[in-house]
PDB file of C-alpha atoms in Angstrom:
ATOM      1  CA  MET A 160       0.000   0.000   0.000  1.00 64.00           C
ATOM      2  CA  ILE A 161       1.292   3.490  -0.899  1.00 71.00           C
ATOM      3  CA  THR A 162       1.736   5.487   2.300  1.00 78.00           C
ATOM      4  CA  LEU A 163       0.885   9.167   2.729  1.00 80.00           C
ATOM      5  CA  THR A 164       3.202  11.592   4.502  1.00 87.00           C
ATOM      6  CA  TYR A 165       2.051  14.315   6.880  1.00 86.00           C
ATOM      7  CA  TRP A 166       3.198  16.823   4.257  1.00 89.00           C
ATOM      8  CA  ASP A 167       0.751  15.250   1.792  1.00 88.00           C
ATOM      9  CA  LEU A 168      -2.072  15.774   4.279  1.00 88.00           C
ATOM     10  CA  ALA A 169      -0.940  19.335   4.994  1.00 88.00           C
ATOM     11  CA  GLY A 170      -1.063  20.103   1.280  1.00 89.00           C
ATOM     12  CA  LEU A 171      -4.566  18.674   1.000  1.00 87.00           C
ATOM     13  CA  SER A 172      -5.704  20.776   3.954  1.00 89.00           C
ATOM     14  CA  LEU A 173      -4.886  23.914   1.946  1.00 90.00           C
ATOM     15  CA  ILE A 174      -7.653  22.950  -0.487  1.00 89.00           C
ATOM     16  CA  THR A 175     -10.143  22.934   2.385  1.00 88.00           C
ATOM     17  CA  VAL A 176      -8.807  26.283   3.601  1.00 89.00           C
ATOM     18  CA  PHE A 177      -9.324  27.672   0.088  1.00 89.00           C
ATOM     19  CA  ALA A 178     -12.903  26.350  -0.025  1.00 87.00           C
ATOM     20  CA  GLY A 179     -13.565  27.838   3.423  1.00 85.00           C
ATOM     21  CA  GLY A 180     -12.247  31.194   2.211  1.00 87.00           C
ATOM     22  CA  LEU A 181     -14.642  31.147  -0.740  1.00 87.00           C
ATOM     23  CA  LEU A 182     -17.538  30.341   1.597  1.00 84.00           C
ATOM     24  CA  PHE A 183     -16.549  33.225   3.871  1.00 83.00           C
ATOM     25  CA  LEU A 184     -16.385  35.674   0.951  1.00 84.00           C
ATOM     26  CA  ASN A 185     -19.854  34.545  -0.124  1.00 83.00           C
ATOM     27  CA  GLY A 186     -21.305  35.259   3.308  1.00 79.00           C
ATOM     28  CA  PHE A 187     -21.614  31.677   4.566  1.00 76.00           C
ATOM     29  CA  GLU A 188     -22.495  32.001   8.261  1.00 74.00           C
ATOM     30  CA  HIS A 189     -20.925  28.778   9.467  1.00 75.00           C
ATOM     31  CA  THR A 190     -17.381  29.156   8.106  1.00 80.00           C
ATOM     32  CA  ARG A 191     -15.962  29.169  11.631  1.00 82.00           C
ATOM     33  CA  GLN A 192     -17.861  25.980  12.459  1.00 84.00           C
ATOM     34  CA  LEU A 193     -16.423  24.350   9.333  1.00 84.00           C
ATOM     35  CA  ALA A 194     -12.900  25.337  10.391  1.00 87.00           C
ATOM     36  CA  VAL A 195     -13.374  24.094  13.953  1.00 88.00           C
ATOM     37  CA  ALA A 196     -14.915  20.833  12.715  1.00 88.00           C
ATOM     38  CA  SER A 197     -11.990  20.286  10.317  1.00 89.00           C
ATOM     39  CA  VAL A 198      -9.405  20.815  13.063  1.00 90.00           C
ATOM     40  CA  ARG A 199     -11.388  18.557  15.402  1.00 90.00           C
ATOM     41  CA  MET A 200     -11.510  15.881  12.712  1.00 90.00           C
ATOM     42  CA  VAL A 201      -7.725  15.886  12.275  1.00 91.00           C
ATOM     43  CA  VAL A 202      -6.985  15.828  16.007  1.00 92.00           C
ATOM     44  CA  GLN A 203      -9.609  13.171  16.752  1.00 88.00           C
ATOM     45  CA  LEU A 204      -8.494  10.865  13.938  1.00 89.00           C
ATOM     46  CA  LEU A 205      -4.804  11.159  14.836  1.00 90.00           C
ATOM     47  CA  LEU A 206      -5.565  10.429  18.492  1.00 88.00           C
ATOM     48  CA  MET A 207      -7.797   7.536  17.466  1.00 83.00           C
ATOM     49  CA  GLY A 208      -5.019   6.170  15.240  1.00 86.00           C
ATOM     50  CA  VAL A 209      -2.515   6.207  18.108  1.00 86.00           C
ATOM     51  CA  TRP A 210      -5.071   4.755  20.513  1.00 82.00           C
ATOM     52  CA  LEU A 211      -6.156   2.003  18.099  1.00 81.00           C
ATOM     53  CA  SER A 212      -2.557   0.982  17.409  1.00 83.00           C
ATOM     54  CA  TRP A 213      -2.175   0.314  21.118  1.00 84.00           C
ATOM     55  CA  VAL A 214      -5.571  -1.408  21.427  1.00 82.00           C
ATOM     56  CA  PHE A 215      -4.926  -3.639  18.399  1.00 79.00           C
ATOM     57  CA  TYR A 216      -1.650  -4.896  19.815  1.00 80.00           C
ATOM     58  CA  SER A 217      -3.070  -5.422  23.310  1.00 79.00           C
ATOM     59  CA  ASP A 218      -6.017  -7.580  22.123  1.00 79.00           C
ATOM     60  CA  SER A 219      -7.827  -6.753  25.384  1.00 86.00           C
ATOM     61  CA  LEU A 220     -11.605  -7.083  25.845  1.00 90.00           C
ATOM     62  CA  LEU A 221     -11.481  -4.384  28.535  1.00 91.00           C
ATOM     63  CA  LEU A 222      -9.866  -1.869  26.173  1.00 89.00           C
ATOM     64  CA  VAL A 223     -12.279  -2.720  23.351  1.00 90.00           C
ATOM     65  CA  GLY A 224     -15.165  -2.174  25.767  1.00 92.00           C
ATOM     66  CA  LEU A 225     -13.693   1.138  26.928  1.00 91.00           C
ATOM     67  CA  VAL A 226     -13.275   2.395  23.349  1.00 89.00           C
ATOM     68  CA  SER A 227     -16.853   1.334  22.570  1.00 92.00           C
ATOM     69  CA  VAL A 228     -18.244   3.231  25.567  1.00 93.00           C
ATOM     70  CA  ILE A 229     -16.275   6.361  24.618  1.00 91.00           C
ATOM     71  CA  MET A 230     -17.514   6.170  21.015  1.00 91.00           C
ATOM     72  CA  MET A 231     -21.156   5.769  22.061  1.00 94.00           C
ATOM     73  CA  THR A 232     -20.894   8.578  24.612  1.00 94.00           C
ATOM     74  CA  PHE A 233     -19.534  11.012  22.044  1.00 92.00           C
ATOM     75  CA  ALA A 234     -22.204   9.909  19.553  1.00 93.00           C
ATOM     76  CA  GLY A 235     -24.902  10.675  22.134  1.00 93.00           C
ATOM     77  CA  TYR A 236     -23.332  14.076  22.767  1.00 92.00           C
ATOM     78  CA  GLU A 237     -23.281  14.870  19.043  1.00 91.00           C
ATOM     79  CA  ILE A 238     -26.979  14.015  18.818  1.00 92.00           C
ATOM     80  CA  LEU A 239     -27.650  16.428  21.703  1.00 91.00           C
ATOM     81  CA  LYS A 240     -25.699  19.218  19.982  1.00 88.00           C
ATOM     82  CA  ARG A 241     -27.646  18.886  16.733  1.00 87.00           C
ATOM     83  CA  GLN A 242     -31.060  19.492  18.311  1.00 90.00           C
ATOM     84  CA  THR A 243     -32.947  22.757  17.865  1.00 90.00           C
ATOM     85  CA  TYR A 244     -34.996  21.873  20.946  1.00 91.00           C
ATOM     86  CA  ARG A 245     -33.680  19.517  23.602  1.00 90.00           C
ATOM     87  CA  PHE A 246     -35.133  17.767  26.597  1.00 91.00           C
ATOM     88  CA  PRO A 247     -33.954  19.085  29.992  1.00 87.00           C
ATOM     89  CA  LYS A 248     -31.360  17.361  32.194  1.00 84.00           C
ATOM     90  CA  LEU A 249     -29.515  15.771  29.253  1.00 86.00           C
ATOM     91  CA  GLY A 250     -32.747  14.088  28.171  1.00 88.00           C
ATOM     92  CA  SER A 251     -31.868  14.260  24.469  1.00 90.00           C
ATOM     93  CA  PHE A 252     -28.432  12.810  25.236  1.00 92.00           C
ATOM     94  CA  TRP A 253     -29.958   9.818  27.023  1.00 93.00           C
ATOM     95  CA  VAL A 254     -32.555   9.266  24.296  1.00 93.00           C
ATOM     96  CA  GLY A 255     -29.782   9.255  21.696  1.00 92.00           C
ATOM     97  CA  LEU A 256     -27.436   7.084  23.740  1.00 93.00           C
ATOM     98  CA  MET A 257     -30.085   4.489  24.612  1.00 94.00           C
ATOM     99  CA  SER A 258     -31.357   4.153  21.046  1.00 94.00           C
ATOM    100  CA  LEU A 259     -27.784   3.915  19.733  1.00 91.00           C
ATOM    101  CA  SER A 260     -26.639   1.328  22.258  1.00 90.00           C
ATOM    102  CA  MET A 261     -29.750  -0.838  21.891  1.00 90.00           C
ATOM    103  CA  THR A 262     -29.191  -1.202  18.144  1.00 93.00           C
ATOM    104  CA  ALA A 263     -25.470  -0.756  17.493  1.00 92.00           C
ATOM    105  CA  LEU A 264     -24.283  -3.059  20.276  1.00 92.00           C
ATOM    106  CA  VAL A 265     -26.707  -5.864  19.434  1.00 93.00           C
ATOM    107  CA  LEU A 266     -25.893  -5.743  15.718  1.00 94.00           C
ATOM    108  CA  THR A 267     -22.139  -5.479  16.256  1.00 94.00           C
ATOM    109  CA  LEU A 268     -22.041  -8.368  18.725  1.00 94.00           C
ATOM    110  CA  GLY A 269     -24.309 -10.505  16.551  1.00 94.00           C
ATOM    111  CA  THR A 270     -22.201  -9.888  13.443  1.00 94.00           C
ATOM    112  CA  LEU A 271     -18.927 -10.599  15.230  1.00 94.00           C
ATOM    113  CA  ILE A 272     -20.138 -13.809  16.859  1.00 94.00           C
ATOM    114  CA  LEU A 273     -22.349 -15.250  14.108  1.00 93.00           C
ATOM    115  CA  ILE A 274     -21.026 -13.872  10.797  1.00 93.00           C
ATOM    116  CA  ILE A 275     -17.362 -12.794  10.866  1.00 91.00           C
ATOM    117  CA  GLU A 276     -16.308 -15.119  13.734  1.00 91.00           C
ATOM    118  CA  PRO A 277     -12.842 -13.682  14.454  1.00 90.00           C
ATOM    119  CA  GLU A 278     -10.634 -15.303  17.082  1.00 88.00           C
ATOM    120  CA  PRO A 279     -11.112 -13.979  19.730  1.00 89.00           C
ATOM    121  CA  TRP A 280     -14.632 -12.742  18.966  1.00 90.00           C
ATOM    122  CA  PHE A 281     -13.830  -9.222  20.233  1.00 91.00           C
ATOM    123  CA  GLN A 282     -10.744  -8.815  18.008  1.00 90.00           C
ATOM    124  CA  PRO A 283     -10.268  -5.012  17.845  1.00 89.00           C
ATOM    125  CA  GLN A 284      -9.418  -5.034  14.127  1.00 87.00           C
ATOM    126  CA  TYR A 285     -13.029  -6.040  13.410  1.00 90.00           C
ATOM    127  CA  ALA A 286     -15.019  -4.927  16.452  1.00 91.00           C
ATOM    128  CA  ILE A 287     -14.081  -1.233  16.606  1.00 90.00           C
ATOM    129  CA  PRO A 288     -14.374  -0.307  12.887  1.00 89.00           C
ATOM    130  CA  LEU A 289     -17.640  -2.248  12.646  1.00 92.00           C
ATOM    131  CA  LEU A 290     -19.142  -0.462  15.650  1.00 93.00           C
ATOM    132  CA  GLY A 291     -17.826   2.877  14.391  1.00 91.00           C
ATOM    133  CA  MET A 292     -19.496   2.582  10.985  1.00 90.00           C
ATOM    134  CA  ILE A 293     -22.813   1.551  12.520  1.00 93.00           C
ATOM    135  CA  LEU A 294     -22.658   4.333  15.120  1.00 93.00           C
ATOM    136  CA  GLY A 295     -21.727   7.034  12.616  1.00 90.00           C
ATOM    137  CA  ASN A 296     -24.687   6.399  10.333  1.00 90.00           C
ATOM    138  CA  SER A 297     -27.137   5.773  13.182  1.00 93.00           C
ATOM    139  CA  MET A 298     -26.050   8.966  14.951  1.00 93.00           C
ATOM    140  CA  THR A 299     -26.857  11.083  11.897  1.00 92.00           C
ATOM    141  CA  ALA A 300     -30.249   9.456  11.342  1.00 94.00           C
ATOM    142  CA  ILE A 301     -31.283   9.591  15.005  1.00 95.00           C
ATOM    143  CA  GLY A 302     -30.198  13.219  15.264  1.00 94.00           C
ATOM    144  CA  LEU A 303     -32.286  14.133  12.201  1.00 94.00           C
ATOM    145  CA  GLY A 304     -35.309  12.179  13.384  1.00 94.00           C
ATOM    146  CA  LEU A 305     -35.296  13.626  16.900  1.00 94.00           C
ATOM    147  CA  ASN A 306     -34.791  17.162  15.665  1.00 94.00           C
ATOM    148  CA  THR A 307     -37.660  16.863  13.183  1.00 94.00           C
ATOM    149  CA  LEU A 308     -40.005  15.404  15.813  1.00 94.00           C
ATOM    150  CA  THR A 309     -39.348  18.018  18.501  1.00 93.00           C
ATOM    151  CA  GLN A 310     -39.448  20.936  16.054  1.00 93.00           C
ATOM    152  CA  ASN A 311     -42.750  19.766  14.600  1.00 91.00           C
ATOM    153  CA  ALA A 312     -44.177  19.112  18.073  1.00 91.00           C
ATOM    154  CA  VAL A 313     -43.484  22.738  19.015  1.00 90.00           C
ATOM    155  CA  GLN A 314     -44.742  24.171  15.721  1.00 90.00           C
ATOM    156  CA  GLN A 315     -47.849  21.971  15.535  1.00 90.00           C
ATOM    157  CA  LYS A 316     -48.773  21.960  19.202  1.00 90.00           C
ATOM    158  CA  ASP A 317     -52.337  23.116  18.462  1.00 90.00           C
ATOM    159  CA  VAL A 318     -52.880  20.332  15.923  1.00 90.00           C
ATOM    160  CA  ILE A 319     -51.728  17.657  18.379  1.00 89.00           C
ATOM    161  CA  GLU A 320     -53.848  19.063  21.201  1.00 88.00           C
ATOM    162  CA  ALA A 321     -56.890  19.206  18.901  1.00 91.00           C
ATOM    163  CA  GLN A 322     -56.478  15.505  18.154  1.00 88.00           C
ATOM    164  CA  LEU A 323     -56.121  14.755  21.856  1.00 88.00           C
ATOM    165  CA  ALA A 324     -59.333  16.710  22.494  1.00 89.00           C
ATOM    166  CA  LEU A 325     -61.101  14.488  19.946  1.00 88.00           C
ATOM    167  CA  GLY A 326     -60.248  11.470  22.079  1.00 87.00           C
ATOM    168  CA  LYS A 327     -57.122  10.215  20.341  1.00 88.00           C
ATOM    169  CA  SER A 328     -54.289   8.746  22.391  1.00 87.00           C
ATOM    170  CA  ALA A 329     -50.806  10.230  22.571  1.00 86.00           C
ATOM    171  CA  ARG A 330     -49.560   7.562  20.161  1.00 88.00           C
ATOM    172  CA  GLU A 331     -52.330   8.267  17.650  1.00 90.00           C
ATOM    173  CA  SER A 332     -51.961  12.057  17.847  1.00 90.00           C
ATOM    174  CA  MET A 333     -48.209  11.807  17.216  1.00 90.00           C
ATOM    175  CA  ALA A 334     -48.391   9.195  14.450  1.00 90.00           C
ATOM    176  CA  PHE A 335     -48.221  11.658  11.539  1.00 92.00           C
ATOM    177  CA  LEU A 336     -45.287  13.543  13.110  1.00 92.00           C
ATOM    178  CA  LYS A 337     -43.411  10.311  13.708  1.00 93.00           C
ATOM    179  CA  ARG A 338     -43.913   9.277  10.084  1.00 93.00           C
ATOM    180  CA  GLN A 339     -42.531  12.628   8.910  1.00 93.00           C
ATOM    181  CA  SER A 340     -39.562  12.318  11.269  1.00 94.00           C
ATOM    182  CA  LEU A 341     -38.834   8.751  10.188  1.00 94.00           C
ATOM    183  CA  HIS A 342     -38.982   9.780   6.529  1.00 93.00           C
ATOM    184  CA  THR A 343     -36.566  12.680   7.086  1.00 93.00           C
ATOM    185  CA  ALA A 344     -34.157  10.526   9.088  1.00 93.00           C
ATOM    186  CA  LEU A 345     -34.003   7.682   6.587  1.00 93.00           C
ATOM    187  CA  ILE A 346     -33.680   9.686   3.348  1.00 93.00           C
ATOM    188  CA  PRO A 347     -29.824   9.828   3.557  1.00 89.00           C
ATOM    189  CA  VAL A 348     -29.628   6.072   4.200  1.00 90.00           C
ATOM    190  CA  VAL A 349     -31.993   5.206   1.346  1.00 90.00           C
ATOM    191  CA  ASN A 350     -30.011   7.478  -0.990  1.00 89.00           C
ATOM    192  CA  MET A 351     -26.751   5.863   0.139  1.00 87.00           C
ATOM    193  CA  LEU A 352     -28.094   2.362  -0.553  1.00 87.00           C
ATOM    194  CA  ALA A 353     -29.482   3.361  -3.952  1.00 87.00           C
ATOM    195  CA  ALA A 354     -26.258   5.074  -5.064  1.00 83.00           C
ATOM    196  CA  ALA A 355     -23.806   2.440  -3.800  1.00 81.00           C
ATOM    197  CA  GLY A 356     -21.752   0.944  -6.604  1.00 76.00           C
ATOM    198  CA  VAL A 357     -23.248   3.181  -9.298  1.00 75.00           C
ATOM    199  CA  VAL A 358     -22.775   6.783  -8.232  1.00 70.00           C
ATOM    200  CA  SER A 359     -20.322   6.229  -5.382  1.00 70.00           C
ATOM    201  CA  LEU A 360     -17.925   3.653  -3.971  1.00 70.00           C
ATOM    202  CA  PRO A 361     -18.641   3.378  -0.223  1.00 73.00           C
ATOM    203  CA  GLY A 362     -15.874   4.250   2.218  1.00 73.00           C
ATOM    204  CA  MET A 363     -15.087   0.820   3.634  1.00 74.00           C
ATOM    205  CA  MET A 364     -14.924  -0.774   0.189  1.00 77.00           C
ATOM    206  CA  THR A 365     -12.676   2.008  -1.114  1.00 75.00           C
ATOM    207  CA  GLY A 366     -10.351   1.685   1.873  1.00 78.00           C
ATOM    208  CA  GLN A 367     -10.033  -2.074   1.495  1.00 78.00           C
ATOM    209  CA  ILE A 368      -9.339  -1.836  -2.235  1.00 79.00           C
ATOM    210  CA  LEU A 369      -6.667   0.815  -1.626  1.00 75.00           C
ATOM    211  CA  ALA A 370      -5.141  -1.520   0.972  1.00 76.00           C
ATOM    212  CA  GLY A 371      -4.867  -4.282  -1.629  1.00 78.00           C
ATOM    213  CA  VAL A 372      -7.859  -6.458  -0.693  1.00 81.00           C
ATOM    214  CA  ASP A 373      -9.520  -8.423  -3.500  1.00 86.00           C
ATOM    215  CA  PRO A 374     -12.393  -6.258  -4.877  1.00 85.00           C
ATOM    216  CA  ILE A 375     -14.953  -9.078  -4.592  1.00 88.00           C
ATOM    217  CA  GLU A 376     -14.063  -9.613  -0.927  1.00 87.00           C
ATOM    218  CA  ALA A 377     -14.270  -5.854  -0.352  1.00 85.00           C
ATOM    219  CA  VAL A 378     -17.721  -5.816  -1.977  1.00 87.00           C
ATOM    220  CA  LYS A 379     -18.958  -8.615   0.292  1.00 89.00           C
ATOM    221  CA  TYR A 380     -17.839  -6.738   3.396  1.00 88.00           C
ATOM    222  CA  GLN A 381     -19.444  -3.549   2.097  1.00 87.00           C
ATOM    223  CA  ILE A 382     -22.773  -5.283   1.456  1.00 90.00           C
ATOM    224  CA  MET A 383     -22.656  -6.615   5.013  1.00 91.00           C
ATOM    225  CA  ILE A 384     -22.040  -3.090   6.323  1.00 90.00           C
ATOM    226  CA  MET A 385     -24.889  -1.675   4.223  1.00 90.00           C
ATOM    227  CA  PHE A 386     -27.341  -4.199   5.657  1.00 93.00           C
ATOM    228  CA  LEU A 387     -26.174  -3.408   9.185  1.00 93.00           C
ATOM    229  CA  VAL A 388     -26.393   0.352   8.631  1.00 92.00           C
ATOM    230  CA  ALA A 389     -29.900   0.119   7.161  1.00 93.00           C
ATOM    231  CA  THR A 390     -31.075  -2.035  10.064  1.00 94.00           C
ATOM    232  CA  SER A 391     -29.422   0.045  12.779  1.00 94.00           C
ATOM    233  CA  THR A 392     -30.668   3.377  11.458  1.00 94.00           C
ATOM    234  CA  ALA A 393     -34.252   2.204  10.953  1.00 94.00           C
ATOM    235  CA  THR A 394     -34.554   0.518  14.355  1.00 95.00           C
ATOM    236  CA  GLY A 395     -32.506   3.180  16.148  1.00 94.00           C
ATOM    237  CA  VAL A 396     -34.668   6.022  14.833  1.00 95.00           C
ATOM    238  CA  MET A 397     -37.883   4.189  15.745  1.00 95.00           C
ATOM    239  CA  ILE A 398     -36.627   3.590  19.290  1.00 95.00           C
ATOM    240  CA  ALA A 399     -35.503   7.217  19.621  1.00 95.00           C
ATOM    241  CA  LEU A 400     -38.861   8.544  18.404  1.00 94.00           C
ATOM    242  CA  TRP A 401     -40.705   6.273  20.831  1.00 94.00           C
ATOM    243  CA  LEU A 402     -38.539   7.429  23.743  1.00 94.00           C
ATOM    244  CA  ALA A 403     -38.985  11.070  22.715  1.00 93.00           C
ATOM    245  CA  GLN A 404     -42.753  10.662  22.494  1.00 92.00           C
ATOM    246  CA  LYS A 405     -42.811   9.286  26.050  1.00 91.00           C
ATOM    247  CA  ARG A 406     -41.070  12.466  27.231  1.00 91.00           C
ATOM    248  CA  LEU A 407     -43.426  14.778  25.323  1.00 90.00           C
ATOM    249  CA  PHE A 408     -46.483  13.559  27.242  1.00 89.00           C
ATOM    250  CA  ASP A 409     -47.225  13.234  30.942  1.00 85.00           C
ATOM    251  CA  THR A 410     -48.846  10.220  32.611  1.00 81.00           C
ATOM    252  CA  ARG A 411     -52.314  11.525  31.649  1.00 83.00           C
ATOM    253  CA  ASP A 412     -51.447  11.821  27.941  1.00 83.00           C
ATOM    254  CA  ARG A 413     -51.189  15.613  28.036  1.00 87.00           C
ATOM    255  CA  LEU A 414     -48.726  17.269  25.657  1.00 87.00           C
ATOM    256  CA  VAL A 415     -45.907  19.047  27.512  1.00 85.00           C
ATOM    257  CA  VAL A 416     -43.796  20.710  24.817  1.00 82.00           C
ATOM    258  CA  GLU A 417     -42.976  23.335  27.444  1.00 83.00           C
ATOM    259  CA  CYS A 418     -40.408  20.859  28.748  1.00 85.00           C
ATOM    260  CA  LEU A 419     -38.337  21.419  25.594  1.00 87.00           C
ATOM    261  CA  VAL A 420     -35.470  23.895  25.872  1.00 86.00           C
ATOM    262  CA  LYS A 421     -34.093  25.863  22.905  1.00 85.00           C
ATOM    263  CA  ASN A 422     -30.530  24.742  22.244  1.00 79.00           C
ATOM    264  CA  PRO A 423     -28.043  27.641  22.544  1.00 72.00           C
TER     265      PRO A 423
END
């Protein structure tokens, strides 16, 4: 495999700086956020590379578990940050974390034990990248779904309360909002599945091919990942929307959107 030097990466970063400059000149409001996110990306990936090198050589279940917990915690925090309205007392964080862990962990463990079958089953080379890809896609979908649901609940409060007044349950009065939220959350995943292999070469497949893996073997791994991502995002979003709905109503099925706090 052809290796890249840090000077190569530094040169590529200048392209991003140039693009950021053009955005700034055209009045793009979030240029600073783009710059901060780019720096964060570099630092986080370099730290993860150093950390993973150590974890891979150690082959320790404890370290794999620790890395998994850290990854899920940060994913939950990112979901919280992306909300226009959030639940108080880190409620949005816990909704995101619980829906992520209930899907990503089950799918990752099931795939490792039943499909890939590495020895040992928690081999970091497989466990951590697999969990990371599932978490990354699920995090985006859950964040979109939650944000759409809470925003619509605030904006359409009168519509929901009118349905409650007509005798509908909390589940029935929220059904149309949940369908909208699920649709919004899953659009990126559906587009990714539809475009794979025709419009784009997915990341894992590209990385394996660049590393010298047989293309057919890389395709098989990518198909496996696509199935896992589709399953984790769909189930994760549904769990998150259900948990969010429980927080939007009290024990007497009264809507309490007042509990939502505008994210700073």
